Coordinates of C-alpha atoms in Angstrom, one line a residue:
M55 CA -62.0 -13.3 67.5
R56 CA -59.8 -13.7 64.6
R57 CA -56.2 -11.8 64.2
S58 CA -57.5 -10.1 60.9
E59 CA -60.5 -8.4 62.9
A60 CA -58.3 -7.2 66.0
S61 CA -56.1 -6.0 63.6
S62 CA -58.5 -4.1 61.5
H63 CA -60.1 -2.4 64.6
E64 CA -56.7 -1.6 65.4
A65 CA -56.3 0.3 61.9
R66 CA -59.8 1.7 62.2
D67 CA -58.9 3.3 65.6
R68 CA -55.4 4.4 65.7
Q69 CA -56.1 7.6 66.5
A70 CA -57.7 6.9 69.7
R71 CA -54.4 5.8 70.9
R72 CA -52.6 7.8 73.1
P73 CA -51.1 7.9 76.7
R74 CA -52.7 8.7 79.6
P75 CA -52.7 12.7 80.0
P76 CA -51.7 14.3 83.1
G77 CA -54.5 15.1 85.7
A78 CA -56.8 13.2 83.2
T79 CA -60.1 11.9 84.6
P80 CA -60.3 8.0 85.0
G81 CA -63.5 6.6 85.0
T82 CA -66.5 6.2 82.8
A83 CA -68.2 9.1 84.8
G84 CA -65.6 11.5 86.0
R85 CA -65.6 14.8 84.7
D86 CA -62.8 17.8 84.7
A87 CA -62.4 18.7 88.1
W88 CA -61.4 22.2 87.1
E89 CA -64.0 22.7 84.9
P90 CA -66.0 26.1 85.4
A91 CA -69.6 25.8 86.8
R92 CA -72.3 26.6 84.4
S93 CA -75.3 26.5 86.7
A94 CA -78.6 26.7 85.5
R95 CA -80.6 26.8 88.8
V96 CA -83.2 24.0 89.4
S97 CA -85.8 25.2 91.6
A98 CA -86.0 23.3 95.0
G99 CA -88.8 21.5 96.6
S100 CA -91.3 23.6 98.3
G101 CA -91.3 21.3 101.5
G102 CA -89.0 20.9 104.0
R103 CA -86.1 22.8 105.0
A104 CA -84.6 25.3 102.9
P105 CA -81.8 23.4 100.7
S106 CA -78.2 24.5 101.7
K107 CA -76.3 25.2 97.9
I108 CA -72.6 24.6 98.1
P109 CA -70.0 25.0 95.7
I110 CA -68.8 21.6 94.0
F111 CA -67.0 22.8 90.9
F112 CA -64.5 25.7 90.5
A113 CA -64.3 28.5 88.3
A114 CA -60.8 28.6 86.8
A115 CA -59.0 32.1 88.0
E116 CA -57.0 33.7 85.3
V117 CA -53.8 32.7 87.2
G118 CA -54.8 29.1 87.2
T119 CA -55.8 28.7 90.3
Y120 CA -59.2 27.2 91.7
R121 CA -61.6 29.2 93.8
P122 CA -65.3 28.2 94.9
V123 CA -68.0 29.1 92.5
S124 CA -69.7 30.9 95.5
T125 CA -68.9 32.1 98.9
D126 CA -70.3 29.6 101.2
S127 CA -68.1 28.2 103.8
C128 CA -68.2 24.9 103.0
P129 CA -64.7 23.7 102.4
P130 CA -64.2 23.0 98.6
L131 CA -65.7 20.1 97.2
F132 CA -63.4 19.7 94.1
G133 CA -59.8 20.2 93.0
P134 CA -56.5 18.6 94.3
A135 CA -56.6 19.3 97.6
F136 CA -60.0 18.0 97.8
D137 CA -59.2 14.9 96.2
A138 CA -56.1 13.8 98.4
D139 CA -58.1 14.2 101.4
P140 CA -62.2 15.0 101.2
Y141 CA -63.1 14.0 104.4
P142 CA -62.8 17.7 106.2
A143 CA -65.1 18.7 103.7
F144 CA -67.7 15.5 104.3
D145 CA -67.6 16.1 108.4
W146 CA -68.6 19.9 107.4
L147 CA -71.5 18.7 105.0
R148 CA -72.7 16.2 107.8
R149 CA -72.8 18.6 110.5
N150 CA -73.9 21.6 108.5
A151 CA -75.6 20.9 105.2
P152 CA -76.3 17.1 105.0
I153 CA -78.5 17.3 102.0
S154 CA -77.3 20.0 100.0
R155 CA -78.3 21.7 96.7
V156 CA -74.5 21.8 94.7
P157 CA -74.2 23.4 91.6
L158 CA -72.7 21.5 88.6
P159 CA -71.7 22.5 85.3
G160 CA -75.6 22.8 83.4
C161 CA -77.8 22.2 86.3
E162 CA -77.7 21.5 90.2
A163 CA -78.0 18.4 92.0
W164 CA -78.8 16.8 95.4
L165 CA -75.7 15.7 97.2
V166 CA -76.7 13.2 100.5
T167 CA -73.8 13.0 103.1
R168 CA -75.3 11.2 106.6
Y169 CA -75.3 7.3 106.7
E170 CA -79.2 7.4 107.6
D171 CA -80.0 9.7 104.7
A172 CA -77.8 7.6 102.4
V173 CA -79.5 4.1 103.1
A174 CA -82.8 5.9 102.7
T175 CA -81.7 7.0 99.1
L176 CA -80.1 4.0 97.9
T177 CA -83.1 2.0 98.9
H178 CA -86.1 4.4 98.2
P179 CA -88.7 2.7 95.6
S180 CA -89.6 6.0 94.0
L181 CA -85.8 6.8 93.0
A182 CA -85.1 5.9 89.6
K183 CA -81.8 5.1 87.9
D184 CA -83.1 5.1 84.4
P185 CA -81.5 8.5 82.7
A186 CA -84.4 8.9 80.9
A187 CA -86.0 9.9 84.6
G188 CA -83.7 12.8 84.8
S189 CA -84.8 16.2 84.3
P190 CA -84.5 18.5 81.3
E191 CA -81.5 20.1 82.8
W192 CA -79.5 17.2 83.9
Q193 CA -80.2 15.4 80.5
A194 CA -78.8 18.9 78.5
A195 CA -76.0 19.2 80.7
G196 CA -74.5 15.7 80.0
L197 CA -73.5 14.8 83.4
G198 CA -74.4 10.9 83.2
L199 CA -72.0 8.3 82.0
P200 CA -70.6 9.6 78.6
L201 CA -72.4 6.6 77.6
D202 CA -75.8 6.8 78.5
H203 CA -77.4 8.4 75.7
R204 CA -76.0 5.9 73.3
P205 CA -78.7 2.9 73.4
S206 CA -76.2 0.0 72.2
L207 CA -73.9 0.8 75.5
A208 CA -76.0 2.2 78.0
R209 CA -78.9 -0.4 78.3
H210 CA -77.7 -2.2 81.1
M211 CA -78.6 -3.1 84.8
I212 CA -77.2 0.1 86.7
N213 CA -79.3 2.0 84.0
A214 CA -82.7 0.0 84.5
D215 CA -85.4 -0.3 87.1
G216 CA -88.2 -2.7 88.3
A217 CA -88.8 -5.7 86.2
D218 CA -85.9 -4.8 83.6
H219 CA -83.3 -4.5 86.1
A220 CA -84.3 -8.0 88.0
R221 CA -84.0 -9.5 84.7
L222 CA -80.6 -8.0 83.5
R223 CA -79.3 -8.8 87.1
R224 CA -80.6 -12.4 87.3
L225 CA -79.1 -13.3 83.9
V226 CA -75.7 -12.0 85.4
S227 CA -75.9 -13.3 88.6
A228 CA -75.1 -16.9 87.9
A229 CA -71.3 -15.8 87.0
F230 CA -71.1 -14.2 90.5
T231 CA -72.2 -17.4 92.8
P232 CA -70.5 -18.1 96.0
R233 CA -69.0 -20.9 94.2
R234 CA -68.2 -19.3 91.1
I235 CA -66.2 -16.7 93.2
A236 CA -64.5 -19.5 95.3
G237 CA -63.4 -21.0 92.2
L238 CA -62.0 -17.6 90.8
R239 CA -59.7 -17.4 94.3
A240 CA -57.0 -19.4 93.0
R241 CA -56.9 -17.8 89.6
A242 CA -56.7 -14.4 91.6
L243 CA -53.6 -15.4 93.4
E244 CA -51.9 -17.1 90.5
I245 CA -52.3 -13.8 88.4
T246 CA -51.1 -12.2 91.3
D247 CA -48.1 -14.0 92.0
D248 CA -47.4 -13.8 88.4
L249 CA -47.5 -9.8 88.0
L250 CA -45.6 -9.6 91.4
D251 CA -42.9 -11.6 90.0
R252 CA -42.4 -9.0 87.3
L253 CA -41.3 -6.4 90.1
D254 CA -37.8 -7.5 90.2
G255 CA -36.5 -3.9 91.2
P256 CA -35.9 -2.1 94.3
E257 CA -38.8 0.1 93.7
A258 CA -42.5 -0.5 92.0
D259 CA -45.7 1.2 91.0
L260 CA -48.4 -1.0 92.9
V261 CA -51.0 0.3 90.7
T262 CA -49.6 -0.1 87.0
G263 CA -47.9 -3.2 88.1
L264 CA -50.6 -4.8 90.1
A265 CA -54.0 -2.9 90.8
Y266 CA -54.9 -2.1 87.3
P267 CA -53.9 -5.4 85.6
L268 CA -55.2 -7.7 87.6
P269 CA -58.9 -7.1 87.3
I270 CA -58.5 -6.9 83.8
A271 CA -57.2 -10.2 83.7
I272 CA -59.8 -11.6 86.0
I273 CA -63.0 -10.0 83.9
C274 CA -61.7 -10.9 80.6
D275 CA -61.3 -14.6 81.9
L276 CA -64.7 -14.3 83.3
L277 CA -66.4 -13.1 79.9
G278 CA -64.2 -15.2 78.0
V279 CA -62.2 -12.4 75.9
P280 CA -59.3 -14.5 74.0
E281 CA -55.8 -13.7 75.1
E282 CA -55.1 -12.5 71.8
D283 CA -57.6 -9.9 71.6
R284 CA -57.1 -8.5 75.1
A285 CA -54.2 -6.1 73.9
V286 CA -57.1 -4.6 71.2
F287 CA -60.0 -4.6 74.3
H288 CA -57.0 -2.9 76.6
R289 CA -56.3 0.0 74.3
H290 CA -59.9 0.9 73.8
A291 CA -61.0 1.0 77.5
S292 CA -57.6 2.9 78.8
V293 CA -59.1 5.7 76.5
I294 CA -62.3 5.7 78.1
D295 CA -60.9 5.3 81.4
S296 CA -58.3 7.8 81.6
A297 CA -59.8 10.7 78.9
A298 CA -61.1 13.7 80.6
A299 CA -64.9 13.9 80.0
S300 CA -64.6 17.3 77.4
E301 CA -62.4 14.9 75.1
V302 CA -65.6 14.0 73.4
E303 CA -64.2 13.3 70.2
E304 CA -61.4 11.0 71.4
I305 CA -63.8 9.0 74.0
A306 CA -66.1 8.7 70.9
R307 CA -63.6 7.5 68.8
A308 CA -62.8 4.9 71.5
T309 CA -66.1 3.8 72.3
D310 CA -66.9 3.0 68.6
G311 CA -63.9 0.9 68.3
L312 CA -64.9 -0.8 71.5
E313 CA -68.1 -1.3 70.4
A314 CA -67.3 -2.6 67.2
F315 CA -64.9 -5.4 69.4
L316 CA -67.8 -6.2 71.4
D317 CA -70.0 -7.2 68.5
D318 CA -67.1 -8.9 67.0
L319 CA -66.6 -11.1 70.4
V320 CA -70.7 -11.7 70.5
E321 CA -70.4 -13.2 66.9
L322 CA -67.6 -15.4 68.0
K323 CA -69.4 -16.2 71.0
R324 CA -72.4 -17.5 68.7
S325 CA -69.9 -19.6 66.1
R326 CA -67.7 -20.7 69.0
P327 CA -69.5 -21.2 72.2
G328 CA -67.1 -21.1 75.7
N329 CA -67.6 -22.2 79.3
D330 CA -68.3 -17.8 80.1
L331 CA -70.2 -15.4 81.0
L332 CA -70.3 -14.0 77.8
T333 CA -71.3 -17.4 75.7
D334 CA -74.2 -17.6 78.6
L335 CA -75.5 -14.5 77.4
V336 CA -75.7 -14.9 74.0
R337 CA -77.7 -18.0 74.6
R338 CA -80.4 -16.5 76.7
S339 CA -79.9 -13.6 73.7
N340 CA -81.0 -16.8 71.3
E341 CA -83.9 -17.3 73.6
G342 CA -85.4 -14.1 73.4
E343 CA -84.1 -13.2 77.3
I344 CA -82.1 -10.5 76.4
D345 CA -81.7 -7.8 73.4
K346 CA -78.9 -7.3 71.3
D347 CA -78.2 -4.0 72.8
E348 CA -78.9 -5.0 76.3
L349 CA -76.2 -8.2 75.6
T350 CA -73.7 -5.3 74.3
S351 CA -74.2 -2.9 77.0
T352 CA -74.0 -5.6 79.5
A353 CA -70.8 -6.7 78.4
F354 CA -69.5 -3.3 78.3
L355 CA -70.2 -2.5 81.9
L356 CA -68.6 -5.8 82.7
L357 CA -65.7 -5.1 80.8
V358 CA -65.1 -1.4 81.4
A359 CA -66.4 -0.3 84.4
G360 CA -66.5 -3.7 86.0
H361 CA -62.5 -3.5 87.0
E362 CA -62.4 0.3 88.4
T363 CA -63.7 -0.5 91.6
T364 CA -61.0 -3.1 92.0
V365 CA -58.3 -0.8 90.8
A366 CA -59.1 1.7 93.2
L367 CA -59.7 -0.8 96.2
I368 CA -56.1 -2.4 95.6
G369 CA -54.6 1.2 95.7
N370 CA -56.5 2.4 98.6
G371 CA -56.2 -0.3 100.8
L372 CA -52.3 -0.6 100.1
L373 CA -52.0 2.9 101.3
A374 CA -54.3 2.4 104.0
L375 CA -51.7 -0.1 105.3
L376 CA -48.8 1.7 104.1
R377 CA -49.9 4.9 106.8
H378 CA -50.6 2.5 109.7
P379 CA -47.5 0.3 109.7
A380 CA -48.9 -1.3 113.3
Q381 CA -51.7 -2.3 111.7
A382 CA -49.9 -4.0 108.5
R383 CA -48.0 -6.1 110.9
A384 CA -50.6 -7.6 112.7
L385 CA -52.0 -8.5 109.4
R386 CA -48.9 -10.3 108.5
D387 CA -48.5 -11.9 111.8
D388 CA -52.4 -13.5 111.1
P389 CA -53.6 -13.3 107.6
A390 CA -56.9 -15.0 108.5
L391 CA -57.8 -11.4 109.7
L392 CA -57.4 -10.6 105.8
P393 CA -61.4 -10.3 105.1
D394 CA -61.8 -8.0 108.1
Y395 CA -59.0 -5.6 107.2
I396 CA -60.5 -5.4 103.3
D397 CA -63.9 -4.5 104.7
E398 CA -62.3 -1.6 107.4
M399 CA -60.3 -0.6 103.8
L400 CA -63.6 -0.1 101.9
R401 CA -65.1 1.7 105.0
Y402 CA -62.3 4.3 105.7
D403 CA -61.1 4.9 102.3
G404 CA -63.1 3.4 99.8
P405 CA -63.2 3.0 95.8
V406 CA -66.6 4.8 94.9
R407 CA -67.0 8.6 96.0
N408 CA -70.7 9.4 95.1
A409 CA -73.1 6.3 94.1
T410 CA -74.5 6.7 90.3
W411 CA -77.4 9.1 89.9
R412 CA -80.9 8.4 91.0
F413 CA -83.8 10.7 90.0
P414 CA -87.3 10.7 91.8
T415 CA -90.4 9.8 89.8
E416 CA -92.8 11.4 92.2
P417 CA -91.9 13.9 95.0
V418 CA -90.0 12.4 97.7
V419 CA -88.7 13.8 101.2
I420 CA -85.4 12.3 102.9
G421 CA -83.9 13.8 105.8
G422 CA -86.4 16.8 105.8
Q423 CA -85.7 17.6 102.4
E424 CA -88.2 17.6 99.3
M425 CA -86.9 16.3 96.0
R426 CA -88.9 16.8 93.2
P427 CA -89.2 14.4 89.9
G428 CA -86.2 14.5 87.9
E429 CA -84.0 16.2 90.0
P430 CA -80.8 14.7 90.2
I431 CA -79.2 13.2 93.5
L432 CA -76.1 12.0 94.6
V433 CA -74.9 9.7 97.5
S434 CA -71.6 10.1 99.0
L435 CA -70.7 6.8 99.9
L436 CA -67.4 8.3 101.2
A437 CA -69.4 10.6 103.3
A438 CA -71.8 8.5 104.7
N439 CA -69.2 5.8 105.8
R440 CA -67.1 8.4 108.1
D441 CA -70.6 9.3 109.5
P442 CA -70.3 9.3 113.6
G443 CA -74.0 8.8 113.9
A444 CA -73.1 5.5 112.5
F445 CA -69.5 4.4 113.5
A446 CA -67.4 5.0 116.6
D447 CA -64.6 7.0 115.9
P448 CA -65.1 6.9 112.1
D449 CA -61.8 8.4 111.0
T450 CA -59.7 5.9 112.9
F451 CA -58.6 2.9 110.7
A452 CA -59.9 0.0 112.7
P453 CA -60.3 -3.5 111.2
G454 CA -62.5 -5.9 113.0
R455 CA -64.8 -3.1 114.5
I456 CA -68.6 -3.6 115.3
G457 CA -71.5 -1.8 113.9
E458 CA -73.3 -0.9 110.6
P459 CA -72.0 -2.3 107.6
H460 CA -70.2 0.1 105.2
L461 CA -72.3 1.3 102.3
A462 CA -68.7 1.0 99.7
F463 CA -70.8 -1.1 97.6
G464 CA -74.1 0.6 98.0
R465 CA -77.3 -1.0 99.6
G466 CA -80.6 -2.2 98.2
P467 CA -81.7 -3.5 94.4
H468 CA -78.3 -2.0 93.2
Y469 CA -76.1 -3.3 95.6
C470 CA -73.1 -4.0 93.4
I471 CA -73.3 -7.6 92.0
G472 CA -69.4 -7.8 91.9
A473 CA -68.5 -7.1 95.6
A474 CA -67.7 -10.5 95.9
L475 CA -65.4 -10.6 93.2
A476 CA -63.7 -7.6 94.4
K477 CA -62.9 -8.5 97.8
V478 CA -61.4 -11.7 96.6
E479 CA -59.2 -10.0 94.3
G480 CA -58.3 -7.1 96.8
E481 CA -57.3 -10.4 99.3
A482 CA -55.4 -12.0 96.7
A483 CA -53.4 -8.9 95.9
I484 CA -53.2 -7.4 99.2
G485 CA -52.4 -10.5 101.1
R486 CA -49.6 -11.4 98.6
V487 CA -48.0 -8.3 98.5
L488 CA -47.8 -8.3 102.5
E489 CA -46.7 -12.0 102.5
R490 CA -43.9 -11.2 99.8
F491 CA -42.4 -7.6 100.8
P492 CA -42.5 -7.7 104.4
D493 CA -40.2 -4.2 104.5
L494 CA -42.8 -2.5 102.0
T495 CA -42.6 0.9 102.5
L496 CA -44.3 4.2 100.3
A497 CA -41.1 5.6 98.2
V498 CA -42.8 9.1 98.0
D499 CA -44.2 12.0 100.1
P500 CA -48.2 10.7 100.4
A501 CA -48.6 14.7 99.6
E502 CA -47.1 13.8 96.6
L503 CA -49.6 11.4 95.6
R504 CA -52.0 12.3 92.7
W505 CA -55.7 10.8 92.8
W506 CA -58.2 10.6 90.4
P507 CA -60.4 13.8 90.0
S508 CA -63.7 11.9 89.1
M509 CA -67.0 12.4 90.7
I510 CA -68.0 9.0 90.8
M511 CA -64.5 7.0 91.5
R512 CA -61.9 7.3 94.0
G513 CA -58.6 6.1 93.5
L514 CA -54.6 6.8 92.9
F515 CA -53.2 7.5 89.6
S516 CA -50.3 5.8 91.0
L517 CA -48.5 3.9 94.6
P518 CA -44.8 4.1 94.4
V519 CA -43.4 1.9 96.9
R520 CA -40.2 0.7 98.5
L521 CA -40.3 -3.2 98.1
R522 CA -37.3 -3.9 100.3
A523 CA -35.6 -2.3 103.0

């Protein structure tokens, strides 16, 4: 991409630039945690048990506090206290209302919390991912990803089913083979070392200094974003990542800028092919295997949404070690244990709160509850990964545990295609931090840490640490 093009984008979208606002929702799927519920009741299915209705959003009191929409005895499911520690609420749900009806702004949704039910939901052949399969109430509420209704950016594999999903996934999968991922390990270590070299003070923020820039650099390498254009991409992506869902105009401006950026990047790959995933997708587009909107949507998905899981994995994983110093010492003494530790970090406090939306295409019964066509379903991966029915002593951080595989990356045909890459990046970042900073400690009280108030992702705004004793 030419410098002049990048400059024109900067001028065109200058208004989209701004610092991350306090309390803003990171993640393309987040919503304001404090938005008042505007529940338009969707009738429950007639089969199975009478569904439980649990308050998931809050109505703001005049004094600025938060209170549940209903008087149900379930602990609050959104708000700062829940963001900091959602697990007591999930434990209550698993025991009392494992599949619940939850009021959201504009509609209701099913929330699945037990491991067995989560697996059944994630793998059910009659549950669609295409947003067009959602109920009219869900469509009107605008609860999907902010870009689900923009065809030029929403026609990617997460929103596809059946043959279209298989085709789009196959076109991307060549970039995520074990051989390609192994080849990226050295690059991840190189970037990590460079980022850690810049942390020359006694304290640092390991989210802004490491967890965020590492996966951005890797995914830009993978897709072939030129070094000179990455600042333009980063500016637009940071607005989409950090803006609250209610900031529609700001998100739209940033999205327009990013869409133009991706269009120019695609044209660059047509005229000057490289050895990268986007060049390969452009070639497949020329051969008729993927259309223009699918190409742009896939590039958007990988660039913008593709890094968030790894950001949260690294931040949450480092925090788990800071909270469990004996485990950190054991890992430092035997780095070969790192893959087991990464897997337990993903189970214990994973990066994804809820799997993205699913919709029945016909009446479906899971866990004794009937779900009607179009009714939106969320699967709580965090809750399922702490289910005592699947994991012994699930609230204990126990690397090397034997039992059911965790669900942090999902299950079934929509299992995260970048899971192996995320693990490689997590291993590089966490392993190097332990190696280079043996006296690492948390620089603030854990209660001061601020968590993303996102419906989909679970991650930290920052992780202040003392690098040396």
